[in-house]
PDB file of C-alpha atoms and ligand atoms in Angstrom:
ATOM      1  CA  MET P   1      98.283 105.634 115.250  1.00 46.00           C
ATOM      2  CA  LEU P   2      94.930 105.131 114.866  1.00 50.00           C
ATOM      3  CA  HIS P   3      93.049 102.536 114.152  1.00 52.00           C
ATOM      4  CA  SER P   4      91.340 102.134 111.583  1.00 56.00           C
ATOM      5  CA  THR P   5      88.259 100.454 110.843  1.00 75.00           C
ATOM      6  CA  SER P   6      85.778 101.000 108.532  1.00 93.00           C
ATOM      7  CA  VAL P   7      82.593 102.660 109.110  1.00 97.00           C
ATOM      8  CA  ARG P   8      78.750 102.572 107.717  1.00 98.00           C
ATOM      9  CA  VAL P   9      77.687 106.687 108.059  1.00 98.00           C
ATOM     10  CA  ARG P  10      74.323 107.821 107.277  1.00 98.00           C
ATOM     11  CA  PHE P  11      72.958 111.207 107.970  1.00 98.00           C
ATOM     12  CA  LEU P  12      70.076 112.451 109.539  1.00 98.00           C
ATOM     13  CA  GLY P  13      70.631 116.026 108.107  1.00 98.00           C
ATOM     14  CA  THR P  14      72.549 117.718 105.853  1.00 98.00           C
ATOM     15  CA  GLY P  15      70.853 121.362 107.008  1.00 98.00           C
ATOM     16  CA  THR P  16      72.028 124.938 108.595  1.00 98.00           C
ATOM     17  CA  SER P  17      70.329 125.629 112.094  1.00 98.00           C
ATOM     18  CA  HIS P  18      66.908 127.064 110.533  1.00 98.00           C
ATOM     19  CA  GLY P  19      66.334 123.515 108.199  1.00 98.00           C
ATOM     20  CA  VAL P  20      65.687 124.446 104.543  1.00 98.00           C
ATOM     21  CA  PRO P  21      62.455 124.688 104.099  1.00 98.00           C
ATOM     22  CA  MET P  22      62.012 127.526 106.768  1.00 98.00           C
ATOM     23  CA  ILE P  23      59.827 128.388 108.176  1.00 98.00           C
ATOM     24  CA  GLY P  24      57.102 130.570 105.765  1.00 98.00           C
ATOM     25  CA  CYS P  25      60.160 131.338 103.319  1.00 98.00           C
ATOM     26  CA  ASP P  26      58.646 130.719  99.451  1.00 98.00           C
ATOM     27  CA  CYS P  27      61.774 130.437  97.864  1.00 98.00           C
ATOM     28  CA  ALA P  28      62.958 127.694  95.402  1.00 98.00           C
ATOM     29  CA  VAL P  29      65.320 125.557  97.317  1.00 98.00           C
ATOM     30  CA  CYS P  30      61.859 125.811 100.422  1.00 98.00           C
ATOM     31  CA  ARG P  31      59.413 124.685  97.703  1.00 98.00           C
ATOM     32  CA  SER P  32      61.462 122.449  95.945  1.00 98.00           C
ATOM     33  CA  THR P  33      59.355 118.596  95.768  1.00 98.00           C
ATOM     34  CA  ASP P  34      63.793 117.177  94.937  1.00 98.00           C
ATOM     35  CA  THR P  35      63.111 115.356  98.458  1.00 98.00           C
ATOM     36  CA  ARG P  36      67.802 115.498  98.472  1.00 98.00           C
ATOM     37  CA  ASP P  37      66.604 119.098  99.579  1.00 98.00           C
ATOM     38  CA  ASN P  38      64.844 118.363 101.793  1.00 98.00           C
ATOM     39  CA  ARG P  39      67.407 119.229 104.937  1.00 98.00           C
ATOM     40  CA  SER P  40      66.841 118.490 108.756  1.00 98.00           C
ATOM     41  CA  ARG P  41      69.083 119.712 110.821  1.00 98.00           C
ATOM     42  CA  PRO P  42      72.901 118.443 111.296  1.00 98.00           C
ATOM     43  CA  SER P  43      73.619 115.129 112.267  1.00 98.00           C
ATOM     44  CA  ILE P  44      75.047 111.533 111.625  1.00 98.00           C
ATOM     45  CA  VAL P  45      74.942 108.324 112.353  1.00 98.00           C
ATOM     46  CA  VAL P  46      78.571 106.202 111.769  1.00 98.00           C
ATOM     47  CA  GLU P  47      78.550 102.587 112.584  1.00 97.00           C
ATOM     48  CA  THR P  48      82.194 101.138 112.818  1.00 96.00           C
ATOM     49  CA  ASP P  49      82.950  97.974 112.252  1.00 91.00           C
ATOM     50  CA  ASP P  50      82.480  95.994 115.495  1.00 91.00           C
ATOM     51  CA  GLY P  51      78.788  96.792 115.635  1.00 92.00           C
ATOM     52  CA  MET P  52      78.651 100.326 118.156  1.00 96.00           C
ATOM     53  CA  SER P  53      76.324 102.888 116.719  1.00 98.00           C
ATOM     54  CA  VAL P  54      77.584 106.853 117.885  1.00 98.00           C
ATOM     55  CA  LEU P  55      75.830 108.860 116.946  1.00 98.00           C
ATOM     56  CA  VAL P  56      77.379 112.705 116.542  1.00 99.00           C
ATOM     57  CA  ASP P  57      75.167 116.140 117.926  1.00 99.00           C
ATOM     58  CA  THR P  58      71.449 115.475 119.091  1.00 98.00           C
ATOM     59  CA  THR P  59      69.260 117.920 116.896  1.00 98.00           C
ATOM     60  CA  PRO P  60      65.924 119.703 117.376  1.00 98.00           C
ATOM     61  CA  ASP P  61      64.701 116.339 114.665  1.00 98.00           C
ATOM     62  CA  LEU P  62      66.685 113.151 116.183  1.00 98.00           C
ATOM     63  CA  ARG P  63      62.651 111.863 116.877  1.00 98.00           C
ATOM     64  CA  THR P  64      61.685 113.297 113.224  1.00 98.00           C
ATOM     65  CA  GLN P  65      65.351 111.621 111.978  1.00 98.00           C
ATOM     66  CA  ALA P  66      65.086 108.086 113.924  1.00 98.00           C
ATOM     67  CA  LEU P  67      61.994 106.902 113.358  1.00 98.00           C
ATOM     68  CA  ARG P  68      62.614 107.668 109.324  1.00 98.00           C
ATOM     69  CA  HIS P  69      65.771 105.852 109.724  1.00 98.00           C
ATOM     70  CA  ASP P  70      65.357 103.621 112.036  1.00 97.00           C
ATOM     71  CA  VAL P  71      67.902 104.344 114.796  1.00 98.00           C
ATOM     72  CA  ARG P  72      67.013 101.247 117.354  1.00 97.00           C
ATOM     73  CA  ARG P  73      69.849 101.399 118.653  1.00 97.00           C
ATOM     74  CA  ILE P  74      72.585 104.598 120.092  1.00 98.00           C
ATOM     75  CA  ASP P  75      76.150 103.684 121.925  1.00 98.00           C
ATOM     76  CA  ALA P  76      77.175 107.125 122.620  1.00 98.00           C
ATOM     77  CA  ILE P  77      76.583 110.285 121.921  1.00 98.00           C
ATOM     78  CA  LEU P  78      79.726 112.869 120.771  1.00 98.00           C
ATOM     79  CA  PHE P  79      78.674 116.929 120.687  1.00 98.00           C
ATOM     80  CA  THR P  80      80.614 118.937 118.406  1.00 98.00           C
ATOM     81  CA  HIS P  81      79.518 121.956 120.378  1.00 98.00           C
ATOM     82  CA  ALA P  82      76.542 123.298 121.801  1.00 98.00           C
ATOM     83  CA  HIS P  83      74.376 125.130 119.269  1.00 98.00           C
ATOM     84  CA  ALA P  84      70.881 124.392 119.804  1.00 98.00           C
ATOM     85  CA  ASP P  85      70.442 123.112 116.181  1.00 98.00           C
ATOM     86  CA  HIS P  86      72.846 119.962 117.324  1.00 98.00           C
ATOM     87  CA  LEU P  87      72.266 120.243 121.256  1.00 98.00           C
ATOM     88  CA  MET P  88      68.698 120.016 121.855  1.00 98.00           C
ATOM     89  CA  GLY P  89      66.668 117.299 121.339  1.00 98.00           C
ATOM     90  CA  LEU P  90      69.292 115.049 124.058  1.00 98.00           C
ATOM     91  CA  ASP P  91      65.964 114.819 125.856  1.00 97.00           C
ATOM     92  CA  GLU P  92      64.781 111.391 123.111  1.00 98.00           C
ATOM     93  CA  VAL P  93      67.948 110.098 124.290  1.00 98.00           C
ATOM     94  CA  ARG P  94      64.880 108.687 127.377  1.00 96.00           C
ATOM     95  CA  ARG P  95      63.821 106.282 124.832  1.00 97.00           C
ATOM     96  CA  TYR P  96      67.296 104.711 123.268  1.00 98.00           C
ATOM     97  CA  ASN P  97      67.782 104.118 127.178  1.00 96.00           C
ATOM     98  CA  TRP P  98      64.132 102.603 127.685  1.00 95.00           C
ATOM     99  CA  LEU P  99      64.897 100.546 124.885  1.00 97.00           C
ATOM    100  CA  ALA P 100      68.613  99.323 126.215  1.00 97.00           C
ATOM    101  CA  ARG P 101      68.196 100.097 130.095  1.00 97.00           C
ATOM    102  CA  GLN P 102      70.564 101.195 130.395  1.00 97.00           C
ATOM    103  CA  PRO P 103      72.941 104.836 130.150  1.00 98.00           C
ATOM    104  CA  MET P 104      73.932 106.980 127.738  1.00 98.00           C
ATOM    105  CA  PRO P 105      77.504 107.572 127.267  1.00 98.00           C
ATOM    106  CA  VAL P 106      77.632 112.016 126.608  1.00 98.00           C
ATOM    107  CA  PHE P 107      81.311 112.838 125.019  1.00 98.00           C
ATOM    108  CA  GLY P 108      82.315 116.552 124.113  1.00 98.00           C
ATOM    109  CA  ASP P 109      84.632 119.286 125.142  1.00 98.00           C
ATOM    110  CA  ALA P 110      85.135 120.913 128.960  1.00 98.00           C
ATOM    111  CA  ALA P 111      82.879 124.440 127.297  1.00 98.00           C
ATOM    112  CA  THR P 112      80.176 121.670 125.103  1.00 98.00           C
ATOM    113  CA  LEU P 113      79.694 120.138 128.848  1.00 98.00           C
ATOM    114  CA  ARG P 114      79.026 122.884 130.616  1.00 98.00           C
ATOM    115  CA  GLU P 115      76.200 123.992 127.818  1.00 98.00           C
ATOM    116  CA  VAL P 116      74.331 120.802 128.693  1.00 98.00           C
ATOM    117  CA  ARG P 117      74.778 120.741 132.041  1.00 98.00           C
ATOM    118  CA  ARG P 118      73.638 124.115 132.408  1.00 98.00           C
ATOM    119  CA  THR P 119      70.755 123.992 129.684  1.00 98.00           C
ATOM    120  CA  PHE P 120      69.745 121.022 131.169  1.00 97.00           C
ATOM    121  CA  ALA P 121      69.178 121.308 134.271  1.00 95.00           C
ATOM    122  CA  TYR P 122      66.351 119.576 134.907  1.00 93.00           C
ATOM    123  CA  ILE P 123      68.528 116.805 133.749  1.00 94.00           C
ATOM    124  CA  PHE P 124      71.466 117.078 136.414  1.00 93.00           C
ATOM    125  CA  ALA P 125      68.757 118.175 139.073  1.00 90.00           C
ATOM    126  CA  ALA P 126      69.102 116.678 142.366  1.00 81.00           C
ATOM    127  CA  ASP P 127      65.746 116.298 142.822  1.00 79.00           C
ATOM    128  CA  ALA P 128      64.897 115.020 139.180  1.00 67.00           C
ATOM    129  CA  PRO P 129      62.018 112.924 139.253  1.00 64.00           C
ATOM    130  CA  ALA P 130      62.358 109.708 139.290  1.00 64.00           C
ATOM    131  CA  GLY P 131      60.801 106.527 136.328  1.00 61.00           C
ATOM    132  CA  GLY P 132      60.835 107.841 132.658  1.00 58.00           C
ATOM    133  CA  GLY P 133      61.628 111.908 132.996  1.00 86.00           C
ATOM    134  CA  VAL P 134      64.645 112.225 132.708  1.00 92.00           C
ATOM    135  CA  PRO P 135      67.496 111.223 130.071  1.00 95.00           C
ATOM    136  CA  ASP P 136      69.866 108.657 131.915  1.00 95.00           C
ATOM    137  CA  VAL P 137      73.447 110.193 130.768  1.00 97.00           C
ATOM    138  CA  ARG P 138      77.202 109.753 131.423  1.00 98.00           C
ATOM    139  CA  LEU P 139      78.552 112.550 130.586  1.00 98.00           C
ATOM    140  CA  PHE P 140      82.272 112.456 129.214  1.00 98.00           C
ATOM    141  CA  PRO P 141      85.051 114.806 128.927  1.00 98.00           C
ATOM    142  CA  ILE P 142      87.136 114.722 125.723  1.00 98.00           C
ATOM    143  CA  ALA P 143      90.969 115.352 126.266  1.00 92.00           C
ATOM    144  CA  GLY P 144      92.378 114.157 123.262  1.00 96.00           C
ATOM    145  CA  GLU P 145      91.577 111.075 121.252  1.00 98.00           C
ATOM    146  CA  PHE P 146      89.679 108.008 122.938  1.00 97.00           C
ATOM    147  CA  CYS P 147      88.082 104.722 122.073  1.00 96.00           C
ATOM    148  CA  LEU P 148      84.797 103.003 122.008  1.00 96.00           C
ATOM    149  CA  GLY P 149      85.022  99.928 121.115  1.00 93.00           C
ATOM    150  CA  ARG P 150      87.709  98.962 119.280  1.00 92.00           C
ATOM    151  CA  GLN P 151      87.213 102.486 117.604  1.00 95.00           C
ATOM    152  CA  THR P 152      89.535 104.398 117.663  1.00 96.00           C
ATOM    153  CA  ILE P 153      87.994 108.795 117.325  1.00 97.00           C
ATOM    154  CA  GLN P 154      90.353 111.374 117.118  1.00 98.00           C
ATOM    155  CA  PRO P 155      89.039 115.229 118.300  1.00 98.00           C
ATOM    156  CA  ILE P 156      90.114 117.305 115.733  1.00 98.00           C
ATOM    157  CA  PRO P 157      89.722 121.204 116.910  1.00 98.00           C
ATOM    158  CA  ILE P 158      87.709 123.020 113.483  1.00 98.00           C
ATOM    159  CA  ARG P 159      87.009 127.808 114.604  1.00 98.00           C
ATOM    160  CA  HIS P 160      83.456 128.049 114.212  1.00 98.00           C
ATOM    161  CA  GLY P 161      83.378 132.090 114.431  1.00 98.00           C
ATOM    162  CA  HIS P 162      85.644 133.085 117.265  1.00 97.00           C
ATOM    163  CA  TRP P 163      85.203 130.036 119.360  1.00 96.00           C
ATOM    164  CA  THR P 164      86.699 126.397 118.800  1.00 98.00           C
ATOM    165  CA  ILE P 165      84.774 123.253 118.436  1.00 98.00           C
ATOM    166  CA  LEU P 166      85.418 119.427 117.850  1.00 98.00           C
ATOM    167  CA  GLY P 167      84.858 117.204 114.865  1.00 98.00           C
ATOM    168  CA  PHE P 168      86.182 113.950 114.631  1.00 98.00           C
ATOM    169  CA  ARG P 169      87.947 111.669 112.313  1.00 98.00           C
ATOM    170  CA  PHE P 170      87.542 107.516 112.838  1.00 97.00           C
ATOM    171  CA  GLY P 171      89.519 105.572 110.616  1.00 96.00           C
ATOM    172  CA  ARG P 172      89.576 107.258 106.710  1.00 97.00           C
ATOM    173  CA  PHE P 173      86.051 109.151 107.045  1.00 98.00           C
ATOM    174  CA  ALA P 174      86.437 112.854 108.663  1.00 98.00           C
ATOM    175  CA  TYR P 175      83.188 114.503 110.051  1.00 98.00           C
ATOM    176  CA  LEU P 176      83.645 118.585 110.453  1.00 98.00           C
ATOM    177  CA  THR P 177      80.317 120.114 110.686  1.00 98.00           C
ATOM    178  CA  ASP P 178      80.007 123.705 111.750  1.00 98.00           C
ATOM    179  CA  CYS P 179      83.367 125.680 110.141  1.00 98.00           C
ATOM    180  CA  ASN P 180      85.018 128.739 108.536  1.00 98.00           C
ATOM    181  CA  GLY P 181      88.222 127.568 109.595  1.00 98.00           C
ATOM    182  CA  ILE P 182      90.382 124.317 110.179  1.00 98.00           C
ATOM    183  CA  PRO P 183      94.731 125.631 111.746  1.00 98.00           C
ATOM    184  CA  ASP P 184      97.540 124.278 110.530  1.00 98.00           C
ATOM    185  CA  SER P 185      97.770 121.731 113.380  1.00 98.00           C
ATOM    186  CA  SER P 186      94.651 120.106 112.461  1.00 98.00           C
ATOM    187  CA  ILE P 187      94.672 119.763 108.457  1.00 98.00           C
ATOM    188  CA  ALA P 188      97.111 117.818 109.556  1.00 98.00           C
ATOM    189  CA  LEU P 189      95.134 115.108 111.808  1.00 98.00           C
ATOM    190  CA  LEU P 190      93.526 114.810 108.241  1.00 98.00           C
ATOM    191  CA  GLN P 191      95.770 113.400 105.943  1.00 98.00           C
ATOM    192  CA  GLY P 192      95.097 110.187 104.289  1.00 97.00           C
ATOM    193  CA  LEU P 193      91.071 109.891 104.796  1.00 98.00           C
ATOM    194  CA  ASP P 194      88.984 108.358 102.204  1.00 98.00           C
ATOM    195  CA  CYS P 195      86.037 110.165 102.847  1.00 98.00           C
ATOM    196  CA  LEU P 196      86.081 113.997 104.468  1.00 98.00           C
ATOM    197  CA  VAL P 197      82.210 116.472 104.973  1.00 98.00           C
ATOM    198  CA  LEU P 198      82.404 119.633 105.646  1.00 98.00           C
ATOM    199  CA  ASP P 199      80.913 122.759 106.585  1.00 98.00           C
ATOM    200  CA  ALA P 200      80.165 124.393 103.400  1.00 98.00           C
ATOM    201  CA  LEU P 201      76.354 127.295 104.802  1.00 97.00           C
ATOM    202  CA  ARG P 202      75.655 128.877 101.323  1.00 98.00           C
ATOM    203  CA  ARG P 203      77.540 131.479  98.496  1.00 98.00           C
ATOM    204  CA  ARG P 204      77.585 134.591 100.657  1.00 98.00           C
ATOM    205  CA  PRO P 205      79.995 135.165 103.269  1.00 97.00           C
ATOM    206  CA  HIS P 206      79.127 134.310 106.612  1.00 97.00           C
ATOM    207  CA  PRO P 207      81.046 134.975 109.836  1.00 98.00           C
ATOM    208  CA  THR P 208      80.975 130.850 111.644  1.00 98.00           C
ATOM    209  CA  HIS P 209      80.547 129.309 108.930  1.00 98.00           C
ATOM    210  CA  PHE P 210      82.594 128.239 105.187  1.00 98.00           C
ATOM    211  CA  THR P 211      80.835 129.287 102.191  1.00 98.00           C
ATOM    212  CA  ILE P 212      80.993 126.238  99.017  1.00 98.00           C
ATOM    213  CA  ASP P 213      83.693 127.968  97.182  1.00 98.00           C
ATOM    214  CA  GLU P 214      85.958 127.584 101.084  1.00 98.00           C
ATOM    215  CA  ALA P 215      84.381 124.665 102.062  1.00 98.00           C
ATOM    216  CA  VAL P 216      86.357 123.915  97.543  1.00 98.00           C
ATOM    217  CA  GLN P 217      88.897 125.077  98.386  1.00 98.00           C
ATOM    218  CA  MET P 218      89.540 123.263 101.864  1.00 98.00           C
ATOM    219  CA  ALA P 219      88.401 119.981 100.639  1.00 98.00           C
ATOM    220  CA  THR P 220      90.999 120.459  97.709  1.00 98.00           C
ATOM    221  CA  ARG P 221      93.999 121.357 100.190  1.00 98.00           C
ATOM    222  CA  ILE P 222      92.790 118.279 102.532  1.00 98.00           C
ATOM    223  CA  GLY P 223      93.003 115.111  99.501  1.00 98.00           C
ATOM    224  CA  ALA P 224      90.550 113.265 100.751  1.00 98.00           C
ATOM    225  CA  GLY P 225      89.193 110.290  98.182  1.00 98.00           C
ATOM    226  CA  ARG P 226      85.757 111.824  97.613  1.00 98.00           C
ATOM    227  CA  THR P 227      83.951 115.568 100.355  1.00 98.00           C
ATOM    228  CA  TYR P 228      80.891 115.782 101.046  1.00 98.00           C
ATOM    229  CA  PHE P 229      79.815 119.136 102.135  1.00 98.00           C
ATOM    230  CA  THR P 230      76.520 119.473 105.231  1.00 98.00           C
ATOM    231  CA  HIS P 231      74.788 121.840 107.406  1.00 98.00           C
ATOM    232  CA  ILE P 232      73.843 123.530 104.075  1.00 98.00           C
ATOM    233  CA  ALA P 233      71.151 126.458 104.155  1.00 98.00           C
ATOM    234  CA  HIS P 234      68.511 127.742 101.561  1.00 98.00           C
ATOM    235  CA  ASP P 235      70.436 128.902  99.335  1.00 97.00           C
ATOM    236  CA  LEU P 236      71.920 125.959  97.964  1.00 98.00           C
ATOM    237  CA  PRO P 237      69.723 124.139  95.894  1.00 98.00           C
ATOM    238  CA  HIS P 238      71.074 121.047  95.216  1.00 98.00           C
ATOM    239  CA  ALA P 239      71.197 119.569  91.629  1.00 98.00           C
ATOM    240  CA  GLU P 240      72.439 122.588  90.173  1.00 98.00           C
ATOM    241  CA  THR P 241      75.327 122.802  93.250  1.00 98.00           C
ATOM    242  CA  CYS P 242      76.302 119.334  92.567  1.00 98.00           C
ATOM    243  CA  ALA P 243      75.538 119.858  89.454  1.00 98.00           C
ATOM    244  CA  GLY P 244      78.976 123.178  89.479  1.00 98.00           C
ATOM    245  CA  LEU P 245      81.304 120.971  91.775  1.00 98.00           C
ATOM    246  CA  PRO P 246      84.950 119.903  91.400  1.00 98.00           C
ATOM    247  CA  ALA P 247      84.816 115.893  90.693  1.00 97.00           C
ATOM    248  CA  GLY P 248      85.161 113.447  94.047  1.00 98.00           C
ATOM    249  CA  MET P 249      82.529 116.541  95.526  1.00 98.00           C
ATOM    250  CA  THR P 250      78.885 116.504  96.317  1.00 98.00           C
ATOM    251  CA  LEU P 251      76.211 118.355  98.863  1.00 98.00           C
ATOM    252  CA  ALA P 252      74.851 115.519 101.009  1.00 98.00           C
ATOM    253  CA  HIS P 253      71.725 114.464 102.302  1.00 98.00           C
ATOM    254  CA  ASP P 254      69.153 113.314 104.736  1.00 98.00           C
ATOM    255  CA  GLY P 255      69.365 109.767 104.583  1.00 98.00           C
ATOM    256  CA  LEU P 256      72.968 108.936 102.634  1.00 98.00           C
ATOM    257  CA  LEU P 257      74.422 105.990 103.245  1.00 98.00           C
ATOM    258  CA  VAL P 258      78.200 105.987 103.312  1.00 98.00           C
ATOM    259  CA  GLU P 259      80.131 103.024 103.384  1.00 97.00           C
ATOM    260  CA  VAL P 260      84.249 103.917 104.516  1.00 97.00           C
ATOM    261  CA  ALA P 261      86.588 100.735 104.002  1.00 90.00           C
TER     262      ALA P 261
HETATM  263 ZN1   ZN U 301      63.751 129.584 101.160  1.00 97.88          ZN
HETATM  264 ZN1   ZN U 302      77.223 126.326 115.655  1.00 97.88          ZN
HETATM  265 ZN1   ZN U 303      74.599 124.221 113.934  1.00 97.88          ZN
END
C-alpha cells in the first residue's frame, strides 16, 4: 500500500535532449519571446511533506536550474536512466555535499548505476583527488518500492525504445519522462493519480518518445486528475499546443510548480 503524502513538484527543465532553443536554430519556437518556450533539459525536484527534497535526474543544465530556482538543498537523487541529458550534471553534487556536509544518496536501477560508474569514473577511482574536487555519492540500486523519510516511492518500469527505464510514483503524483510505451503491469501501478507527468516530444513519430497524440491517448487511458507533458522539442509552441489539448492536459514549462495533496 502506498503511503499517501502530499508533494510539491518544481519543474527544473521540460525540454528534450538538445534543449529549446537549440544551438543554431532560427525556428519560431527557438526564437519565441514566450518564456514557456524556453526549455532546459528535463528534471524535477519533489518536496515531500516531511521536508525532504528529491531531485530526479542531474541534467547538463543542473547548475543553471538550481540557481534560477534557488535549490539549496537536495536530500537524494533518483535517476530515470543514463542518457546524457539526464546524467551529465552529476558533478554539481559537490556543492550540495558542501552545503549539507554529507554524502549524496543516489538511486537508480542496476544498468543506470553501472553507467554512472563508467561515465563518472573519476568519482569512483581509488586515486580520486581528495578535498572539494569530486562529488561524494553513495549508490543505491533500486529493486522495487522504497522509502525516503516517510515518503514511499514506487518505481514504474516504462519502455524507452528497446530499453526499459524507470518512472517514479510519489503518492498521487507520477513522473514518466522518456517513454514511448507503458506495459500493462505498469499501468496497473498508475491508478488513482491526481497528477501525471508524461513524455510528449513532438508531432512526428519518434522511435523512443511518445508523440503528443500518443501521449494524450496514454494519459487518457491512465486517467489522472491532470496531466502535464514534458521532454518537449522545438516543434511544439507552448500556447498554441496547449490550446489544442483536452481539458486537464497541458504542456509543462520550466519553473512550473505543482502541488499534489
Ligand atoms: Zn528550433
Ligand atoms: Zn532518454
Ligand atoms: Zn531524455
